[in-house]
Amino acid sequence: MSEKTISDNADSIKIDDVKGKPSIFSLSENKDGICLVARQEEIDQAIENILADVGRNIDENGRFGLEIQPDRTKEDLANNRPGNHLREKILNLPEAPGVYMYIDKYGKVIYVGKAKRLKRRVSSYFNRKHDSVRTNLLVRNIVDMRYIVVPSEEDALHLENAMIKAYKPHYNVLLKDDKSYPWIVITKELYPRVFMTREKGLDAKYYGPYSSVQSAKLMLQLIRDTFPLRSCLHTLTEQNIAKGKYRLCLDYHIKKCAGACRGFINPEDYGEYITRIRQILNGETVILENHLKSEMTRLSEEWKFEEAQAIKEKYESVRKYNAKTVIASPEEDVDMFAYDENGDSAYVNFMHLHHGAVVQSLNMEFRRKLAETKEEILSLAIAEITRRFNRKFGKVIVPFVPDVEFEGVEFIVPQRGEKKKILDVGMKNVRQYMADKEKMAEKLDPERGVEKLMEQMKNDFRLEVQPRHIECFDNSNIQGTNPVASCVVFRNGKPSKKDYRHFIIKTVEGPDDFASMKEVLHRRYSRLAAEGEDLPQLVVVDGGKGQLSAAVEAFDEMGIRGKVALVGIAKRLEEIYFPGDQFPLYIDKKSRSLQVIQALRDEAHRFGITHHRLRRSKGQITSELDNIKGIGEATSKILMTKFKSLKKIKEASFEELEKEIGPAKARLIQSYFATP
């Protein structure tokens, strides 16, 4: 064993050439001195090689022996400036691709990052304030730094991915991979079995993984419907079969198994089934469909109709499966990554298609710790799939180009055609996965979902506090008749129907929505203030600038402007107006914040229209009865309760009317309606 020592400022790196064990590191000399360079081969084993070959004091918790003492002043910490020793290290960093590690005062790795140019990237953290609070906290906790130079940015990405998994740094983006995915396996036996499993290490050929149990079961169902495979767990050897050790099961009698346990099918014919199954699992279901169709046609032409019918049943199973799973018809294999995000969580869906059929699919969730961009997270996802499945990509369909250039990989951002169709399917999958994860999280912790929604609304609507209590107002009238207004209340993003209120406009003559809105707001919040009730955190008025201006006037007169946030929503383009802003705010149509406001607006409209219709209907019904001298409101109510409509009252006989309201009033009503 030989030992080499490299001086690097305060660092002292020892590299041991272990006999029989190739190192992925070599020495390189440049203008900045000698540095450690990682070669491309065995890059996935970088962590183990660092531990074995570099000889630093690292334990399982990712702790390094500190080589410098903290020397940053309070002013340095406040302005994110490095101390003298750390500044010296940064100045001597090479302008080369690599991976850097930040270490805190306890010797623990708190962040691992990759860089196309180490010196430029590391320097960008210091001597300036960051928008992200977490990034500022990271910089303040940095005491020491390590780095490794690699040949390319892609190698840096793979090494970064491996080191994050090894050290689990506090400030790095986290891949939440908390479950194993289902695979379909074909065992290596005389008569192979085909089944679904999550277990690794079986003596079998693995296919997948599948994004869900349902998709794996769909594939198995196709195989079961098409081929008479055995499902038993017997160890079938030629000796055991010859001894007749096994009894035929129900599957044989219902023609779901060919009777391999009794030797009713030889291994060669059974192997033909396995060959076809491998085709299906490799995504060549369209080829199988065409083969079955031609075989069915041939048997029909030979008048072998019973055999043709059996083939037809298999053909129909394959055709139905292809209708559900074949999403495109490209001749070449296709790899696709779809991306979506919600708050600090980012979601990626990977699919590999063969002959247009999905043969590999995986969903991943990443949790942001700093202000990682979507391009950075997509690069991490591609590196993870490369490592996990040992994949080599050629052309990859993506919604946007990642921040790392992968050698030999062409990224395609399709705008139309078959590739766009494939990307749309991936986007649909990743959004469904995101929705499922959100629903599951809210189910396990309902308050967590509410907290997340409230925080998102606070940010989207530029509020100082979370809008736990929101009220929305809407006016309803027809040409000024029966003017009413509605107030609906949402608490924690959900309707609170017991707090809904109706208002009959009292002081406004004619169709004046602005004045009506002003009156209603005055009445609502003057009463809340008089009764000592809490005011809402957000008030929404249904309408554009006009209604919002009237609301602002009402708030100014009551002295609550600034205490209660106020916005208006216009129906045409779902524009959000803020007081004093010239231009509206457009919130993403998929945002839950906008969905809550839309639900508020729609509920206020429904509630107001319902009340307006009732009043209008009541006015139309009772007005004619009120014209009859001697018929009052109580009598009208009795008649409407019994006969339901004015038409039926007119058609009622004297006896029917007399029974309900007496003979005198019955004569008055019949006399009135009999008068031409």
XYZ file of C-alpha atoms in Angstrom, residues 6-461:
456
model
C -1.643 16.544 -1.055
C -1.457 19.961 0.537
C -4.502 22.118 -0.029
C -4.332 25.148 2.237
C -5.485 23.845 5.626
C -6.552 20.521 4.112
C -4.451 17.382 4.172
C -5.853 14.610 1.967
C -4.386 11.110 2.109
C -5.110 8.693 -0.719
C -4.385 5.013 -0.141
C -4.024 2.820 -3.237
C -5.595 -0.363 -1.921
C -4.272 -3.426 -3.656
C -6.795 -5.041 -5.980
C -9.290 -2.210 -5.597
C -9.410 0.361 -8.427
C -9.839 3.946 -7.273
C -12.247 6.270 -9.045
C -9.992 9.179 -8.035
C -6.868 10.456 -9.731
C -4.588 13.430 -9.123
C -4.690 16.479 -11.338
C -2.474 19.538 -11.299
C -3.642 22.974 -12.432
C -2.835 26.630 -11.745
C -4.557 26.339 -8.355
C -2.410 23.393 -7.344
C -3.150 19.681 -7.079
C -6.768 18.588 -6.685
C -8.691 15.354 -6.413
C -10.434 14.279 -9.640
C -13.135 11.586 -9.885
C -13.199 9.532 -13.077
C -16.499 8.566 -14.675
C -16.287 4.815 -14.044
C -17.862 3.543 -10.835
C -19.198 7.018 -10.079
C -22.146 5.481 -8.195
C -19.669 4.038 -5.690
C -18.240 7.474 -4.948
C -19.316 7.592 -1.326
C -17.767 4.230 -0.469
C -14.559 5.208 -2.242
C -14.407 8.497 -0.375
C -14.763 6.680 2.910
C -12.195 4.051 1.965
C -9.656 6.041 -0.033
C -9.702 9.644 1.110
C -9.211 8.773 4.751
C -11.234 11.603 6.291
C -12.780 11.225 9.715
C -16.353 10.455 8.589
C -18.812 8.335 10.536
C -22.256 6.993 9.623
C -23.896 10.296 10.546
C -21.926 12.158 7.933
C -19.574 13.944 10.349
C -16.188 15.303 9.271
C -13.293 16.237 11.503
C -13.186 20.049 11.392
C -9.910 21.381 10.003
C -10.513 25.047 10.774
C -11.976 26.860 13.739
C -14.993 29.169 13.312
C -13.655 32.696 12.816
C -16.697 34.600 11.526
C -17.679 37.745 13.403
C -21.251 38.790 14.150
C -21.031 41.261 11.287
C -19.833 38.464 8.966
C -22.768 36.308 9.981
C -25.257 39.146 9.533
C -23.991 39.857 6.002
C -23.323 36.242 4.961
C -19.586 36.882 4.716
C -17.144 33.962 5.094
C -14.400 33.994 7.699
C -10.735 34.355 6.747
C -10.012 30.625 6.483
C -13.163 29.871 4.518
C -12.535 32.857 2.207
C -9.074 31.509 1.495
C -10.541 28.145 0.483
C -13.137 29.762 -1.771
C -10.511 31.887 -3.541
C -8.510 28.751 -4.323
C -11.426 26.756 -5.749
C -10.983 25.671 -9.384
C -13.284 26.774 -12.212
C -14.182 23.137 -12.928
C -17.214 20.846 -12.495
C -17.524 19.236 -9.112
C -19.379 18.617 -5.881
C -19.050 20.746 -2.762
C -20.053 19.948 0.823
C -20.812 22.504 3.534
C -20.055 21.494 7.134
C -21.355 23.051 10.359
C -19.554 23.623 13.657
C -20.363 20.083 14.793
C -18.596 18.587 11.768
C -21.848 17.456 10.144
C -22.540 17.763 6.412
C -25.487 20.155 6.132
C -25.541 20.662 2.355
C -24.216 18.937 -0.770
C -24.310 20.728 -4.105
C -23.101 20.294 -7.653
C -21.530 22.956 -9.832
C -20.470 23.457 -13.420
C -17.875 25.897 -12.067
C -17.063 25.278 -8.431
C -15.536 28.650 -7.631
C -18.373 30.663 -9.153
C -21.100 28.534 -7.585
C -19.681 28.455 -4.050
C -18.891 32.182 -4.146
C -22.541 32.945 -5.019
C -23.645 31.890 -1.521
C -21.572 34.517 0.271
C -21.411 38.319 0.587
C -25.083 38.894 -0.218
C -28.521 38.488 1.287
C -30.756 35.775 -0.197
C -34.499 35.941 -0.774
C -34.907 32.548 0.899
C -34.734 32.573 4.697
C -33.528 28.961 4.700
C -30.645 29.836 2.359
C -29.546 32.603 4.742
C -29.703 30.136 7.645
C -27.598 27.655 5.665
C -24.876 30.222 4.951
C -24.746 31.317 8.609
C -24.171 27.712 9.703
C -21.282 27.007 7.283
C -17.964 26.570 9.083
C -15.974 24.374 6.727
C -16.147 23.096 3.162
C -14.967 20.117 1.077
C -15.049 19.645 -2.669
C -14.408 16.963 -5.271
C -13.619 17.740 -8.924
C -15.247 15.537 -11.584
C -14.948 15.449 -15.384
C -18.420 16.847 -16.219
C -21.517 18.431 -14.718
C -23.413 15.169 -15.323
C -20.869 13.285 -13.204
C -21.267 15.962 -10.540
C -25.036 15.385 -10.573
C -24.643 11.619 -10.063
C -22.076 12.114 -7.307
C -24.266 14.730 -5.610
C -27.226 12.320 -5.731
C -25.142 9.540 -4.141
C -23.771 11.799 -1.410
C -27.215 13.174 -0.525
C -28.437 9.609 -0.033
C -25.407 8.808 2.121
C -25.358 11.893 4.366
C -29.006 13.093 4.240
C -27.993 16.773 4.654
C -30.506 18.985 6.432
C -30.774 21.604 3.688
C -30.860 19.364 0.590
C -33.930 18.548 -1.477
C -35.395 15.273 -0.231
C -36.610 12.430 -2.435
C -39.564 10.962 -0.552
C -39.322 7.328 -1.586
C -41.229 5.692 1.246
C -42.573 2.664 -0.539
C -41.491 -0.121 -2.852
C -43.135 -0.411 -6.231
C -44.747 -3.549 -7.670
C -42.881 -5.622 -10.254
C -43.973 -8.582 -12.382
C -41.509 -11.472 -12.385
C -40.993 -14.608 -14.454
C -39.281 -17.296 -12.398
C -36.427 -19.447 -13.678
C -38.037 -22.874 -13.429
C -38.897 -25.798 -15.673
C -42.427 -24.370 -15.855
C -41.970 -20.676 -14.930
C -44.509 -18.817 -12.825
C -45.595 -15.224 -13.514
C -46.715 -13.103 -10.580
C -46.533 -9.655 -8.968
C -44.137 -8.908 -6.118
C -42.466 -6.072 -4.212
C -39.702 -8.366 -2.977
C -36.219 -7.968 -4.433
C -33.593 -10.665 -4.913
C -35.757 -13.506 -6.260
C -34.260 -15.893 -8.808
C -36.399 -14.407 -11.557
C -36.512 -11.869 -14.368
C -38.068 -8.589 -13.194
C -40.305 -6.373 -15.331
C -41.418 -2.908 -14.301
C -41.729 -1.231 -11.935
C -45.392 -0.308 -12.270
C -46.640 2.974 -10.874
C -49.535 1.278 -9.062
C -50.805 -2.137 -8.052
C -53.816 -1.600 -10.316
C -51.697 -1.250 -13.455
C -49.674 -4.358 -12.548
C -52.869 -6.342 -11.920
C -54.254 -5.191 -15.270
C -51.169 -6.603 -16.971
C -51.420 -9.889 -15.048
C -55.099 -10.181 -15.925
C -54.221 -9.863 -19.618
C -51.616 -12.613 -19.247
C -54.050 -14.897 -17.365
C -56.784 -14.356 -19.941
C -54.425 -15.123 -22.841
C -52.205 -17.966 -21.636
C -52.980 -21.105 -19.520
C -50.194 -20.640 -16.973
C -49.839 -22.410 -13.673
C -50.450 -20.385 -10.509
C -49.472 -23.052 -7.944
C -46.355 -22.892 -5.760
C -45.248 -26.489 -6.426
C -41.607 -27.163 -7.240
C -42.146 -28.810 -10.616
C -39.247 -31.005 -11.656
C -39.240 -33.827 -14.184
C -38.869 -36.333 -11.332
C -41.774 -34.942 -9.282
C -44.042 -34.806 -12.316
C -43.126 -38.366 -13.318
C -44.014 -39.602 -9.797
C -47.474 -38.018 -10.067
C -47.088 -36.196 -6.759
C -49.560 -33.418 -7.569
C -53.302 -33.271 -8.119
C -54.966 -31.176 -10.769
C -56.501 -27.988 -9.363
C -59.599 -26.013 -10.342
C -57.639 -23.849 -12.786
C -57.079 -26.871 -15.016
C -60.758 -27.800 -15.077
C -61.845 -24.272 -16.041
C -59.121 -24.165 -18.723
C -56.993 -21.546 -16.926
C -54.008 -23.925 -16.624
C -52.557 -26.432 -19.101
C -51.852 -29.048 -16.409
C -48.097 -28.640 -16.137
C -48.063 -30.402 -12.746
C -49.143 -33.654 -14.464
C -47.025 -33.201 -17.575
C -50.031 -32.528 -19.843
C -47.961 -29.825 -21.573
C -44.264 -30.198 -22.334
C -41.712 -27.534 -21.310
C -41.119 -26.497 -24.929
C -44.783 -25.634 -25.601
C -45.031 -23.957 -22.185
C -41.889 -22.015 -23.107
C -43.722 -20.650 -26.152
C -46.252 -19.099 -23.797
C -43.424 -17.556 -21.756
C -41.867 -16.118 -24.925
C -45.161 -14.423 -25.797
C -45.518 -13.180 -22.214
C -42.057 -11.644 -22.386
C -43.245 -9.818 -25.497
C -46.209 -8.427 -23.559
C -44.086 -7.382 -20.586
C -41.610 -5.721 -22.956
C -44.429 -3.660 -24.403
C -44.870 -5.542 -27.683
C -48.601 -6.008 -27.171
C -49.426 -4.464 -30.556
C -47.243 -7.097 -32.235
C -49.017 -9.801 -30.236
C -52.411 -8.376 -31.207
C -51.496 -8.483 -34.900
C -50.158 -12.039 -34.542
C -53.365 -13.267 -32.888
C -55.480 -11.561 -35.540
C -53.598 -13.214 -38.400
C -53.732 -16.590 -36.592
C -57.492 -16.199 -36.084
C -57.958 -15.395 -39.786
C -55.858 -18.395 -40.853
C -57.830 -20.835 -38.704
C -61.104 -19.440 -40.005
C -60.012 -19.896 -43.596
C -59.137 -23.503 -42.757
C -62.637 -23.945 -41.263
C -61.210 -24.604 -37.810
C -63.845 -22.467 -36.212
C -63.570 -23.757 -32.630
C -59.833 -23.082 -32.559
C -60.419 -19.703 -34.236
C -62.971 -18.819 -31.538
C -60.441 -19.611 -28.795
C -57.877 -17.378 -30.501
C -60.516 -14.667 -30.947
C -61.139 -14.537 -27.185
C -57.421 -14.015 -26.586
C -57.298 -11.417 -29.358
C -60.172 -9.471 -27.778
C -58.380 -9.448 -24.394
C -55.195 -8.077 -25.944
C -57.114 -5.532 -28.035
C -58.993 -4.215 -24.981
C -55.743 -3.983 -23.031
C -54.049 -2.053 -25.844
C -56.979 0.347 -25.995
C -56.269 1.243 -22.344
C -52.462 1.221 -22.284
C -51.061 1.964 -25.757
C -50.907 5.751 -25.817
C -48.937 6.338 -29.023
C -47.597 4.509 -32.040
C -43.910 5.438 -32.402
C -41.603 2.817 -33.859
C -38.722 3.715 -31.538
C -38.566 3.451 -27.748
C -39.535 6.618 -25.894
C -38.587 7.947 -22.454
C -40.638 10.717 -20.870
C -40.466 12.819 -17.709
C -43.442 14.932 -16.589
C -43.247 17.534 -13.809
C -45.638 19.434 -11.572
C -45.361 21.094 -8.178
C -47.414 22.375 -5.291
C -45.723 24.602 -2.737
C -42.556 22.973 -1.413
C -43.387 19.601 -2.972
C -42.388 18.699 -6.535
C -43.622 15.616 -8.389
C -42.076 13.765 -11.338
C -43.527 10.952 -13.437
C -41.199 8.773 -15.514
C -42.469 6.505 -18.294
C -40.648 4.249 -20.733
C -42.655 3.266 -23.806
C -41.930 0.376 -26.165
C -44.012 0.264 -29.347
C -46.276 2.867 -27.779
C -47.038 0.794 -24.649
C -45.926 1.798 -21.146
C -43.518 -0.827 -19.809
C -41.951 1.207 -16.993
C -43.558 3.898 -14.910
C -42.501 5.539 -11.666
C -43.760 8.500 -9.650
C -41.415 10.476 -7.406
C -41.988 13.204 -4.848
C -39.276 15.710 -3.946
C -39.468 18.017 -0.935
C -37.735 21.382 -1.391
C -35.489 22.618 1.396
C -34.024 25.718 -0.284
C -35.138 27.605 -3.401
C -34.380 24.728 -5.797
C -35.628 25.391 -9.326
C -37.815 22.999 -11.285
C -34.898 22.473 -13.699
C -32.649 21.329 -10.827
C -35.272 18.922 -9.493
C -35.909 17.461 -12.964
C -32.156 16.824 -13.302
C -32.175 15.005 -9.943
C -35.105 12.874 -11.106
C -33.303 11.904 -14.332
C -30.168 11.014 -12.352
C -32.254 8.912 -9.939
C -33.884 6.914 -12.759
C -30.483 6.474 -14.435
C -29.066 5.011 -11.223
C -32.094 2.977 -10.178
C -32.724 1.230 -13.515
C -29.190 1.490 -14.941
C -30.729 3.301 -17.911
C -28.935 4.962 -20.805
C -31.123 7.619 -22.383
C -31.084 8.782 -25.990
C -34.064 11.005 -26.725
C -36.108 12.131 -23.726
C -39.444 13.971 -23.804
C -39.619 16.657 -21.106
C -41.886 19.638 -20.317
C -38.769 21.876 -20.083
C -35.015 21.409 -20.407
C -33.212 20.414 -17.160
C -30.272 22.423 -15.859
C -27.679 19.697 -16.573
C -26.416 18.569 -19.967
C -26.428 14.758 -20.046
C -23.916 13.217 -22.407
C -25.546 11.663 -25.471
C -29.055 12.718 -24.377
C -31.320 14.863 -26.567
C -34.128 16.603 -24.687
C -37.321 17.240 -26.635
C -39.979 19.721 -25.505
C -42.866 18.832 -27.878
C -45.519 21.324 -28.917
C -47.744 19.024 -30.994
C -48.007 15.521 -32.467
C -47.417 12.074 -30.953
C -44.696 13.226 -28.556
C -46.969 15.960 -27.187
C -49.659 13.324 -26.682
C -47.207 11.204 -24.662
C -46.203 14.225 -22.543
C -49.881 15.051 -21.914
C -50.449 11.528 -20.577
C -47.435 11.937 -18.290
C -48.710 15.301 -17.061
C -52.090 13.741 -16.340
C -50.401 10.967 -14.349
C -48.185 13.278 -12.319
C -51.116 15.576 -11.477
C -53.203 12.635 -10.361
C -50.308 11.399 -8.222
C -49.939 14.890 -6.739
C -53.674 15.070 -5.994
C -53.618 11.603 -4.393
C -50.676 12.539 -2.161
C -52.367 15.777 -1.108
C -55.628 13.986 -0.302
C -53.805 11.334 1.702
C -51.880 13.964 3.662
C -55.076 15.889 4.425
C -56.846 12.696 5.450
C -54.072 11.824 7.906
C -53.771 15.377 9.183
C -56.749 17.601 8.225
C -55.314 20.641 9.982
C -52.128 20.313 7.931
C -54.120 20.642 4.706
C -56.002 23.668 6.044
C -52.765 25.274 7.221
C -51.180 24.769 3.814
C -54.191 26.235 2.012
C -54.393 29.227 4.334
C -50.686 29.948 3.938
C -50.997 29.718 0.153
C -53.963 32.116 0.160
C -52.080 34.493 2.439
C -49.212 34.613 -0.078
C -51.385 34.745 -3.211
C -53.553 37.586 -1.908
